């Protein structure tokens, strides 16, 4: 870590606004992508990204530097996404939610021409939370095992086995070569 | 065959997490196992497909939205906790300066009253000293303790028309001896004992306690020296000096006396010239009334002159037990002392609260001004910060 990084981190831990803005510039897009992929809704993800950074701002002084700053940020983002998902499930009966997901399939519909990819992403959304999170972080967003373990506060071994099982579950549902 | 193991290997292989040995092992397994081989192909395809997923662009101003929310939250919810130490410090300072404020506030009020009284100080006391008491209706008294009269006030008085009165409680180990010493001393400076009384009574624990008082008259010039000397005869407590300025009353009465004396002279002249008995009787009647008035005022002035010339000192003498021969309980009058301390604290608190309100009210314009300036400063700072 160079001097600039150290100073940035020190300022961040002191709760300085400038440091917070730099961090927001640097990691805003990543946080947005994590949330958007986790909840499969780009519009809602904008609000949740904002919510994530407001939480970060309020907890800046609580960051002890025990983990990397970005994994700490992404953990807050993942928790925001989980909360959103929980609220959504509580507010909508499961049947409506299922219809909503299948009919809207919001973000990718207009963007992704590749039907197969669209199906894969839709199936990822259908996975249980424990598999969905690791598969998205690894295969969609490309984070390393150790990073995923830090973000989700899991042992690396658990991350590996969950990824393996998650992919196997997906393979049982769809044919990747279609 | 352990397919699960090789499925894990396959997944780790596509993620570049497999060691060289594990990779060789996996390759040799895949050559023989069609099922695992198909799985391997599928996972590779899965990875390949997902690799085309692009990162979303941020088509919104995250920073603006977040900072706006944070600023809004700040305005709504000020973190009062950080102001607690400042507030506590302020209260402490106010508490500490309360006695000074008290002096300042009440002092200024007294000065105001003084100004309204045509330069004379305001008198709140009407103290009966236990002598002839003829001055009790004179008003115009000034009270002070040993701290002394201020120079300005002293200058506004005609010092020749001031009555000095002192009092003290004197604790001594030898009552009789102290009383004798006081008597000898007073006589030596040309004073006298106006009144004296001694009491001997049994206290609850069977000890005989001696106490008494003496009312001394000393020449005014010797007053302060006498106070100091008598205080040195024992342990003096509650030593007080009161001064009564009777200049105005004295002059009034003196003026009235002069007027009556002139009136008397005229009446005597009329009496000499009077021829009729009725006139003579009427004049005598008037003369008698005027003489009464003259006598009354002359006596008053004579009394005042005596009081001015001879100051009064009341000394209450108490015999105190010798500390080494008797255990003295510190819990004596404990309840009373607790009550007194509590009442004093309540009074202090009330004084503090009232002073605090007065000070805060007086500071209100400044607080408003500082608040407005602070707000303007904050807005300027924010604008610059945004730029």
PDB file of N, CA and C in Angstrom, chain A residues 17-18 20-21 24-25 28-30 32-33 36-37 42 46 49-50 53-54 57 107-108 114 116-117 120-121 124 135 138-140 145 160-161 163-164 167-168 170-171 175-178, chain B residues 4 7-8 10-17 35 38-43 45-47 49-67 69-71 74 385:
ATOM      1  N   UNK A  17     -14.870  13.703   4.730  1.00  0.00           N
ATOM      2  CA  UNK A  17     -15.776  13.727   3.588  1.00  0.00           C
ATOM      3  C   UNK A  17     -15.044  13.549   2.252  1.00  0.00           C
ATOM      4  N   UNK A  18     -13.866  14.179   2.144  1.00  0.00           N
ATOM      5  CA  UNK A  18     -13.102  14.091   0.895  1.00  0.00           C
ATOM      6  C   UNK A  18     -12.738  12.642   0.596  1.00  0.00           C
ATOM      7  N   UNK A  20     -14.201  10.029   1.668  1.00  0.00           N
ATOM      8  CA  UNK A  20     -15.429   9.292   1.342  1.00  0.00           C
ATOM      9  C   UNK A  20     -15.799   9.476  -0.137  1.00  0.00           C
ATOM     10  N   UNK A  21     -15.651  10.698  -0.611  1.00  0.00           N
ATOM     11  CA  UNK A  21     -16.001  10.969  -2.009  1.00  0.00           C
ATOM     12  C   UNK A  21     -15.056  10.230  -2.967  1.00  0.00           C
ATOM     13  N   UNK A  24     -16.079   6.705  -3.034  1.00  0.00           N
ATOM     14  CA  UNK A  24     -17.325   6.569  -3.789  1.00  0.00           C
ATOM     15  C   UNK A  24     -17.036   6.574  -5.298  1.00  0.00           C
ATOM     16  N   UNK A  25     -16.108   7.460  -5.696  1.00  0.00           N
ATOM     17  CA  UNK A  25     -15.718   7.505  -7.116  1.00  0.00           C
ATOM     18  C   UNK A  25     -15.096   6.171  -7.544  1.00  0.00           C
ATOM     19  N   UNK A  28     -17.896   3.029  -6.584  1.00  0.00           N
ATOM     20  CA  UNK A  28     -19.335   3.196  -6.829  1.00  0.00           C
ATOM     21  C   UNK A  28     -19.872   2.241  -7.892  1.00  0.00           C
ATOM     22  N   UNK A  29     -19.123   2.163  -9.004  1.00  0.00           N
ATOM     23  CA  UNK A  29     -19.599   1.341 -10.127  1.00  0.00           C
ATOM     24  C   UNK A  29     -19.613  -0.143  -9.749  1.00  0.00           C
ATOM     25  N   UNK A  30     -18.605  -0.593  -9.057  1.00  0.00           N
ATOM     26  CA  UNK A  30     -18.531  -2.001  -8.645  1.00  0.00           C
ATOM     27  C   UNK A  30     -19.697  -2.345  -7.712  1.00  0.00           C
ATOM     28  N   UNK A  32     -22.510  -0.795  -7.494  1.00  0.00           N
ATOM     29  CA  UNK A  32     -23.753  -0.761  -8.274  1.00  0.00           C
ATOM     30  C   UNK A  32     -23.956  -2.080  -9.033  1.00  0.00           C
ATOM     31  N   UNK A  33     -22.879  -2.581  -9.635  1.00  0.00           N
ATOM     32  CA  UNK A  33     -22.961  -3.830 -10.399  1.00  0.00           C
ATOM     33  C   UNK A  33     -23.286  -5.030  -9.509  1.00  0.00           C
ATOM     34  N   UNK A  36     -26.956  -4.624  -8.616  1.00  0.00           N
ATOM     35  CA  UNK A  36     -27.826  -4.832  -9.789  1.00  0.00           C
ATOM     36  C   UNK A  36     -27.889  -6.302 -10.162  1.00  0.00           C
ATOM     37  N   UNK A  37     -26.748  -6.991 -10.083  1.00  0.00           N
ATOM     38  CA  UNK A  37     -26.736  -8.431 -10.403  1.00  0.00           C
ATOM     39  C   UNK A  37     -27.440  -9.244  -9.332  1.00  0.00           C
ATOM     40  N   UNK A  42     -31.978  -2.997 -12.363  1.00  0.00           N
ATOM     41  CA  UNK A  42     -31.042  -1.870 -12.460  1.00  0.00           C
ATOM     42  C   UNK A  42     -31.562  -0.600 -11.787  1.00  0.00           C
ATOM     43  N   UNK A  46     -29.991   1.395  -8.298  1.00  0.00           N
ATOM     44  CA  UNK A  46     -29.487   2.773  -8.150  1.00  0.00           C
ATOM     45  C   UNK A  46     -29.774   3.273  -6.729  1.00  0.00           C
ATOM     46  N   UNK A  49     -27.684   1.350  -4.213  1.00  0.00           N
ATOM     47  CA  UNK A  49     -26.273   1.777  -4.211  1.00  0.00           C
ATOM     48  C   UNK A  49     -26.125   3.046  -3.365  1.00  0.00           C
ATOM     49  N   UNK A  50     -27.076   3.932  -3.581  1.00  0.00           N
ATOM     50  CA  UNK A  50     -27.086   5.171  -2.798  1.00  0.00           C
ATOM     51  C   UNK A  50     -27.221   4.847  -1.306  1.00  0.00           C
ATOM     52  N   UNK A  53     -23.980   3.521   0.163  1.00  0.00           N
ATOM     53  CA  UNK A  53     -22.957   4.514   0.484  1.00  0.00           C
ATOM     54  C   UNK A  53     -23.366   5.424   1.649  1.00  0.00           C
ATOM     55  N   UNK A  54     -24.657   5.593   1.827  1.00  0.00           N
ATOM     56  CA  UNK A  54     -25.088   6.364   3.017  1.00  0.00           C
ATOM     57  C   UNK A  54     -24.740   5.564   4.279  1.00  0.00           C
ATOM     58  N   UNK A  57     -21.068   5.849   4.806  1.00  0.00           N
ATOM     59  CA  UNK A  57     -20.712   7.158   5.380  1.00  0.00           C
ATOM     60  C   UNK A  57     -20.953   7.180   6.891  1.00  0.00           C
ATOM     61  N   UNK A 107     -33.846  -6.420 -16.297  1.00  0.00           N
ATOM     62  CA  UNK A 107     -32.696  -5.704 -16.846  1.00  0.00           C
ATOM     63  C   UNK A 107     -32.153  -6.268 -18.148  1.00  0.00           C
ATOM     64  N   UNK A 108     -32.141  -7.552 -18.216  1.00  0.00           N
ATOM     65  CA  UNK A 108     -31.429  -8.125 -19.351  1.00  0.00           C
ATOM     66  C   UNK A 108     -32.245  -8.181 -20.638  1.00  0.00           C
ATOM     67  N   UNK A 114     -28.515 -12.410 -26.593  1.00  0.00           N
ATOM     68  CA  UNK A 114     -28.237 -13.829 -26.466  1.00  0.00           C
ATOM     69  C   UNK A 114     -29.273 -14.492 -25.557  1.00  0.00           C
ATOM     70  N   UNK A 116     -29.678 -17.525 -24.788  1.00  0.00           N
ATOM     71  CA  UNK A 116     -29.105 -18.520 -23.899  1.00  0.00           C
ATOM     72  C   UNK A 116     -28.531 -17.890 -22.630  1.00  0.00           C
ATOM     73  N   UNK A 117     -27.815 -16.815 -22.835  1.00  0.00           N
ATOM     74  CA  UNK A 117     -27.252 -16.092 -21.689  1.00  0.00           C
ATOM     75  C   UNK A 117     -28.374 -15.570 -20.795  1.00  0.00           C
ATOM     76  N   UNK A 120     -29.596 -18.333 -18.764  1.00  0.00           N
ATOM     77  CA  UNK A 120     -28.652 -18.666 -17.682  1.00  0.00           C
ATOM     78  C   UNK A 120     -28.811 -17.689 -16.520  1.00  0.00           C
ATOM     79  N   UNK A 121     -28.869 -16.398 -16.849  1.00  0.00           N
ATOM     80  CA  UNK A 121     -29.004 -15.381 -15.793  1.00  0.00           C
ATOM     81  C   UNK A 121     -30.320 -15.529 -15.035  1.00  0.00           C
ATOM     82  N   UNK A 124     -29.945 -18.370 -12.726  1.00  0.00           N
ATOM     83  CA  UNK A 124     -29.118 -17.971 -11.558  1.00  0.00           C
ATOM     84  C   UNK A 124     -30.004 -17.290 -10.513  1.00  0.00           C
ATOM     85  N   UNK A 135     -22.255 -17.653  -7.086  1.00  0.00           N
ATOM     86  CA  UNK A 135     -22.178 -17.800  -8.550  1.00  0.00           C
ATOM     87  C   UNK A 135     -22.106 -16.421  -9.217  1.00  0.00           C
ATOM     88  N   UNK A 138     -18.684 -14.891  -8.536  1.00  0.00           N
ATOM     89  CA  UNK A 138     -17.576 -15.549  -9.239  1.00  0.00           C
ATOM     90  C   UNK A 138     -17.745 -15.486 -10.756  1.00  0.00           C
ATOM     91  N   UNK A 139     -18.889 -15.956 -11.248  1.00  0.00           N
ATOM     92  CA  UNK A 139     -19.030 -16.147 -12.689  1.00  0.00           C
ATOM     93  C   UNK A 139     -19.540 -14.915 -13.436  1.00  0.00           C
ATOM     94  N   UNK A 140     -20.354 -14.117 -12.755  1.00  0.00           N
ATOM     95  CA  UNK A 140     -20.859 -12.919 -13.448  1.00  0.00           C
ATOM     96  C   UNK A 140     -19.902 -11.745 -13.228  1.00  0.00           C
ATOM     97  N   UNK A 145     -11.891 -16.428  -5.333  1.00  0.00           N
ATOM     98  CA  UNK A 145     -12.443 -17.149  -4.170  1.00  0.00           C
ATOM     99  C   UNK A 145     -12.189 -16.396  -2.866  1.00  0.00           C
ATOM    100  N   UNK A 160     -15.808 -22.386  -2.329  1.00  0.00           N
ATOM    101  CA  UNK A 160     -15.509 -23.295  -3.446  1.00  0.00           C
ATOM    102  C   UNK A 160     -16.612 -24.333  -3.608  1.00  0.00           C
ATOM    103  N   UNK A 161     -17.000 -24.951  -2.498  1.00  0.00           N
ATOM    104  CA  UNK A 161     -18.015 -26.011  -2.596  1.00  0.00           C
ATOM    105  C   UNK A 161     -19.369 -25.445  -3.023  1.00  0.00           C
ATOM    106  N   UNK A 163     -19.850 -22.820  -4.942  1.00  0.00           N
ATOM    107  CA  UNK A 163     -19.768 -22.509  -6.376  1.00  0.00           C
ATOM    108  C   UNK A 163     -19.961 -23.793  -7.183  1.00  0.00           C
ATOM    109  N   UNK A 164     -19.281 -24.814  -6.734  1.00  0.00           N
ATOM    110  CA  UNK A 164     -19.365 -26.088  -7.429  1.00  0.00           C
ATOM    111  C   UNK A 164     -20.810 -26.603  -7.444  1.00  0.00           C
ATOM    112  N   UNK A 167     -23.173 -24.360  -9.644  1.00  0.00           N
ATOM    113  CA  UNK A 167     -23.046 -24.608 -11.088  1.00  0.00           C
ATOM    114  C   UNK A 167     -23.719 -25.946 -11.457  1.00  0.00           C
ATOM    115  N   UNK A 168     -23.525 -26.931 -10.575  1.00  0.00           N
ATOM    116  CA  UNK A 168     -24.143 -28.240 -10.840  1.00  0.00           C
ATOM    117  C   UNK A 168     -25.660 -28.127 -10.878  1.00  0.00           C
ATOM    118  N   UNK A 170     -27.377 -25.481 -11.668  1.00  0.00           N
ATOM    119  CA  UNK A 170     -27.745 -24.781 -12.903  1.00  0.00           C
ATOM    120  C   UNK A 170     -27.695 -25.749 -14.095  1.00  0.00           C
ATOM    121  N   UNK A 171     -26.661 -26.589 -14.104  1.00  0.00           N
ATOM    122  CA  UNK A 171     -26.490 -27.526 -15.210  1.00  0.00           C
ATOM    123  C   UNK A 171     -27.660 -28.510 -15.273  1.00  0.00           C
ATOM    124  N   UNK A 175     -29.594 -26.438 -20.413  1.00  0.00           N
ATOM    125  CA  UNK A 175     -28.505 -26.947 -21.251  1.00  0.00           C
ATOM    126  C   UNK A 175     -27.680 -25.746 -21.709  1.00  0.00           C
ATOM    127  N   UNK A 176     -26.449 -25.688 -21.276  1.00  0.00           N
ATOM    128  CA  UNK A 176     -25.609 -24.527 -21.585  1.00  0.00           C
ATOM    129  C   UNK A 176     -25.323 -24.379 -23.082  1.00  0.00           C
ATOM    130  N   UNK A 177     -25.489 -25.461 -23.809  1.00  0.00           N
ATOM    131  CA  UNK A 177     -25.084 -25.393 -25.218  1.00  0.00           C
ATOM    132  C   UNK A 177     -26.216 -25.043 -26.156  1.00  0.00           C
ATOM    133  N   UNK A 178     -27.399 -24.779 -25.605  1.00  0.00           N
ATOM    134  CA  UNK A 178     -28.534 -24.438 -26.469  1.00  0.00           C
ATOM    135  C   UNK A 178     -28.294 -23.176 -27.274  1.00  0.00           C
TER     136      UNK A 178
ATOM    137  N   UNK B   4     -17.651 -36.806  -7.397  1.00  0.00           N
ATOM    138  CA  UNK B   4     -17.796 -35.507  -6.677  1.00  0.00           C
ATOM    139  C   UNK B   4     -16.455 -34.780  -6.574  1.00  0.00           C
ATOM    140  N   UNK B   7     -15.630 -33.372  -9.900  1.00  0.00           N
ATOM    141  CA  UNK B   7     -16.505 -32.219 -10.225  1.00  0.00           C
ATOM    142  C   UNK B   7     -15.966 -30.960  -9.534  1.00  0.00           C
ATOM    143  N   UNK B   8     -15.545 -31.143  -8.301  1.00  0.00           N
ATOM    144  CA  UNK B   8     -14.905 -30.014  -7.597  1.00  0.00           C
ATOM    145  C   UNK B   8     -13.630 -29.581  -8.328  1.00  0.00           C
ATOM    146  N   UNK B  10     -12.985 -29.949 -11.482  1.00  0.00           N
ATOM    147  CA  UNK B  10     -13.364 -29.270 -12.736  1.00  0.00           C
ATOM    148  C   UNK B  10     -13.712 -27.804 -12.450  1.00  0.00           C
ATOM    149  N   UNK B  11     -14.545 -27.612 -11.427  1.00  0.00           N
ATOM    150  CA  UNK B  11     -14.956 -26.238 -11.082  1.00  0.00           C
ATOM    151  C   UNK B  11     -13.765 -25.387 -10.682  1.00  0.00           C
ATOM    152  N   UNK B  12     -12.851 -25.986  -9.955  1.00  0.00           N
ATOM    153  CA  UNK B  12     -11.668 -25.225  -9.550  1.00  0.00           C
ATOM    154  C   UNK B  12     -10.730 -25.000 -10.739  1.00  0.00           C
ATOM    155  N   UNK B  13     -10.714 -25.971 -11.659  1.00  0.00           N
ATOM    156  CA  UNK B  13      -9.855 -25.838 -12.839  1.00  0.00           C
ATOM    157  C   UNK B  13     -10.282 -24.650 -13.698  1.00  0.00           C
ATOM    158  N   UNK B  14     -11.595 -24.551 -13.928  1.00  0.00           N
ATOM    159  CA  UNK B  14     -12.064 -23.413 -14.760  1.00  0.00           C
ATOM    160  C   UNK B  14     -11.830 -22.071 -14.068  1.00  0.00           C
ATOM    161  N   UNK B  15     -11.643 -22.129 -12.744  1.00  0.00           N
ATOM    162  CA  UNK B  15     -11.357 -20.887 -11.997  1.00  0.00           C
ATOM    163  C   UNK B  15      -9.866 -20.713 -11.704  1.00  0.00           C
ATOM    164  N   UNK B  16      -9.045 -21.508 -12.392  1.00  0.00           N
ATOM    165  CA  UNK B  16      -7.586 -21.431 -12.221  1.00  0.00           C
ATOM    166  C   UNK B  16      -7.153 -21.643 -10.770  1.00  0.00           C
ATOM    167  N   UNK B  17      -7.781 -22.585 -10.119  1.00  0.00           N
ATOM    168  CA  UNK B  17      -7.452 -22.795  -8.710  1.00  0.00           C
ATOM    169  C   UNK B  17      -6.830 -24.180  -8.466  1.00  0.00           C
ATOM    170  N   UNK B  35     -18.779 -39.053 -18.260  1.00  0.00           N
ATOM    171  CA  UNK B  35     -19.724 -38.218 -17.490  1.00  0.00           C
ATOM    172  C   UNK B  35     -19.033 -36.923 -17.012  1.00  0.00           C
ATOM    173  N   UNK B  38     -18.232 -34.648 -19.898  1.00  0.00           N
ATOM    174  CA  UNK B  38     -19.367 -33.809 -20.350  1.00  0.00           C
ATOM    175  C   UNK B  38     -19.581 -32.624 -19.386  1.00  0.00           C
ATOM    176  N   UNK B  39     -19.465 -32.942 -18.127  1.00  0.00           N
ATOM    177  CA  UNK B  39     -19.625 -31.880 -17.100  1.00  0.00           C
ATOM    178  C   UNK B  39     -18.594 -30.775 -17.330  1.00  0.00           C
ATOM    179  N   UNK B  40     -17.370 -31.239 -17.621  1.00  0.00           N
ATOM    180  CA  UNK B  40     -16.276 -30.285 -17.850  1.00  0.00           C
ATOM    181  C   UNK B  40     -16.597 -29.367 -19.035  1.00  0.00           C
ATOM    182  N   UNK B  41     -17.100 -29.979 -20.095  1.00  0.00           N
ATOM    183  CA  UNK B  41     -17.436 -29.194 -21.292  1.00  0.00           C
ATOM    184  C   UNK B  41     -18.550 -28.187 -20.988  1.00  0.00           C
ATOM    185  N   UNK B  42     -19.540 -28.644 -20.251  1.00  0.00           N
ATOM    186  CA  UNK B  42     -20.682 -27.768 -19.909  1.00  0.00           C
ATOM    187  C   UNK B  42     -20.242 -26.570 -19.053  1.00  0.00           C
ATOM    188  N   UNK B  43     -19.401 -26.859 -18.080  1.00  0.00           N
ATOM    189  CA  UNK B  43     -18.960 -25.759 -17.192  1.00  0.00           C
ATOM    190  C   UNK B  43     -18.108 -24.761 -17.972  1.00  0.00           C
ATOM    191  N   UNK B  45     -18.441 -24.106 -21.097  1.00  0.00           N
ATOM    192  CA  UNK B  45     -19.391 -23.353 -21.910  1.00  0.00           C
ATOM    193  C   UNK B  45     -20.109 -22.293 -21.070  1.00  0.00           C
ATOM    194  N   UNK B  46     -20.491 -22.750 -19.872  1.00  0.00           N
ATOM    195  CA  UNK B  46     -21.172 -21.830 -18.923  1.00  0.00           C
ATOM    196  C   UNK B  46     -20.293 -20.610 -18.629  1.00  0.00           C
ATOM    197  N   UNK B  47     -19.022 -20.899 -18.356  1.00  0.00           N
ATOM    198  CA  UNK B  47     -18.086 -19.809 -18.072  1.00  0.00           C
ATOM    199  C   UNK B  47     -17.908 -18.914 -19.309  1.00  0.00           C
ATOM    200  N   UNK B  49     -19.994 -18.417 -21.767  1.00  0.00           N
ATOM    201  CA  UNK B  49     -21.185 -17.588 -22.007  1.00  0.00           C
ATOM    202  C   UNK B  49     -21.221 -16.376 -21.069  1.00  0.00           C
ATOM    203  N   UNK B  50     -20.952 -16.694 -19.791  1.00  0.00           N
ATOM    204  CA  UNK B  50     -21.048 -15.597 -18.808  1.00  0.00           C
ATOM    205  C   UNK B  50     -19.926 -14.569 -18.955  1.00  0.00           C
ATOM    206  N   UNK B  51     -18.858 -14.966 -19.621  1.00  0.00           N
ATOM    207  CA  UNK B  51     -17.761 -14.012 -19.787  1.00  0.00           C
ATOM    208  C   UNK B  51     -18.159 -12.841 -20.684  1.00  0.00           C
ATOM    209  N   UNK B  52     -19.256 -13.041 -21.451  1.00  0.00           N
ATOM    210  CA  UNK B  52     -19.701 -11.946 -22.323  1.00  0.00           C
ATOM    211  C   UNK B  52     -20.602 -10.931 -21.601  1.00  0.00           C
ATOM    212  N   UNK B  53     -20.887 -11.260 -20.350  1.00  0.00           N
ATOM    213  CA  UNK B  53     -21.718 -10.300 -19.579  1.00  0.00           C
ATOM    214  C   UNK B  53     -20.903  -9.045 -19.325  1.00  0.00           C
ATOM    215  N   UNK B  54     -21.493  -7.938 -19.706  1.00  0.00           N
ATOM    216  CA  UNK B  54     -20.746  -6.685 -19.554  1.00  0.00           C
ATOM    217  C   UNK B  54     -21.122  -5.973 -18.260  1.00  0.00           C
ATOM    218  N   UNK B  55     -20.192  -5.179 -17.811  1.00  0.00           N
ATOM    219  CA  UNK B  55     -20.445  -4.411 -16.589  1.00  0.00           C
ATOM    220  C   UNK B  55     -21.433  -3.284 -16.904  1.00  0.00           C
ATOM    221  N   UNK B  56     -22.349  -3.064 -15.987  1.00  0.00           N
ATOM    222  CA  UNK B  56     -23.298  -1.949 -16.187  1.00  0.00           C
ATOM    223  C   UNK B  56     -22.570  -0.625 -16.019  1.00  0.00           C
ATOM    224  N   UNK B  57     -22.964   0.340 -16.845  1.00  0.00           N
ATOM    225  CA  UNK B  57     -22.431   1.690 -16.657  1.00  0.00           C
ATOM    226  C   UNK B  57     -23.293   2.428 -15.644  1.00  0.00           C
ATOM    227  N   UNK B  58     -22.668   3.368 -14.985  1.00  0.00           N
ATOM    228  CA  UNK B  58     -23.430   4.178 -14.027  1.00  0.00           C
ATOM    229  C   UNK B  58     -24.085   5.317 -14.802  1.00  0.00           C
ATOM    230  N   UNK B  59     -25.354   5.183 -15.096  1.00  0.00           N
ATOM    231  CA  UNK B  59     -26.033   6.257 -15.835  1.00  0.00           C
ATOM    232  C   UNK B  59     -26.792   7.176 -14.873  1.00  0.00           C
ATOM    233  N   UNK B  60     -26.222   7.329 -13.710  1.00  0.00           N
ATOM    234  CA  UNK B  60     -26.828   8.260 -12.728  1.00  0.00           C
ATOM    235  C   UNK B  60     -25.704   8.864 -11.879  1.00  0.00           C
ATOM    236  N   UNK B  61     -26.009  10.026 -11.292  1.00  0.00           N
ATOM    237  CA  UNK B  61     -24.980  10.714 -10.489  1.00  0.00           C
ATOM    238  C   UNK B  61     -25.071  10.231  -9.050  1.00  0.00           C
ATOM    239  N   UNK B  62     -24.292   9.201  -8.778  1.00  0.00           N
ATOM    240  CA  UNK B  62     -24.325   8.595  -7.445  1.00  0.00           C
ATOM    241  C   UNK B  62     -23.895   9.596  -6.364  1.00  0.00           C
ATOM    242  N   UNK B  63     -22.770  10.271  -6.645  1.00  0.00           N
ATOM    243  CA  UNK B  63     -22.198  11.155  -5.625  1.00  0.00           C
ATOM    244  C   UNK B  63     -23.180  12.260  -5.221  1.00  0.00           C
ATOM    245  N   UNK B  64     -23.794  12.838  -6.238  1.00  0.00           N
ATOM    246  CA  UNK B  64     -24.725  13.942  -5.973  1.00  0.00           C
ATOM    247  C   UNK B  64     -25.870  13.472  -5.088  1.00  0.00           C
ATOM    248  N   UNK B  65     -26.425  12.311  -5.476  1.00  0.00           N
ATOM    249  CA  UNK B  65     -27.569  11.769  -4.726  1.00  0.00           C
ATOM    250  C   UNK B  65     -27.196  11.456  -3.283  1.00  0.00           C
ATOM    251  N   UNK B  66     -26.029  10.820  -3.113  1.00  0.00           N
ATOM    252  CA  UNK B  66     -25.597  10.417  -1.763  1.00  0.00           C
ATOM    253  C   UNK B  66     -25.319  11.650  -0.901  1.00  0.00           C
ATOM    254  N   UNK B  67     -24.570  12.601  -1.453  1.00  0.00           N
ATOM    255  CA  UNK B  67     -24.206  13.772  -0.661  1.00  0.00           C
ATOM    256  C   UNK B  67     -25.448  14.594  -0.295  1.00  0.00           C
ATOM    257  N   UNK B  69     -28.436  13.389   0.216  1.00  0.00           N
ATOM    258  CA  UNK B  69     -29.100  12.671   1.307  1.00  0.00           C
ATOM    259  C   UNK B  69     -28.362  12.861   2.631  1.00  0.00           C
ATOM    260  N   UNK B  70     -27.031  12.816   2.537  1.00  0.00           N
ATOM    261  CA  UNK B  70     -26.232  12.968   3.766  1.00  0.00           C
ATOM    262  C   UNK B  70     -26.431  14.365   4.354  1.00  0.00           C
ATOM    263  N   UNK B  71     -26.408  15.380   3.474  1.00  0.00           N
ATOM    264  CA  UNK B  71     -26.589  16.753   3.960  1.00  0.00           C
ATOM    265  C   UNK B  71     -27.984  16.960   4.536  1.00  0.00           C
ATOM    266  N   UNK B  74     -28.053  15.385   7.802  1.00  0.00           N
ATOM    267  CA  UNK B  74     -27.299  16.201   8.762  1.00  0.00           C
ATOM    268  C   UNK B  74     -28.143  17.330   9.302  1.00  0.00           C
ATOM    269  N   UNK B 385     -17.206  24.395  -1.666  1.00  0.00           N
ATOM    270  CA  UNK B 385     -16.914  22.958  -1.623  1.00  0.00           C
ATOM    271  C   UNK B 385     -17.469  22.263  -2.857  1.00  0.00           C
TER     272      UNK B 385
END
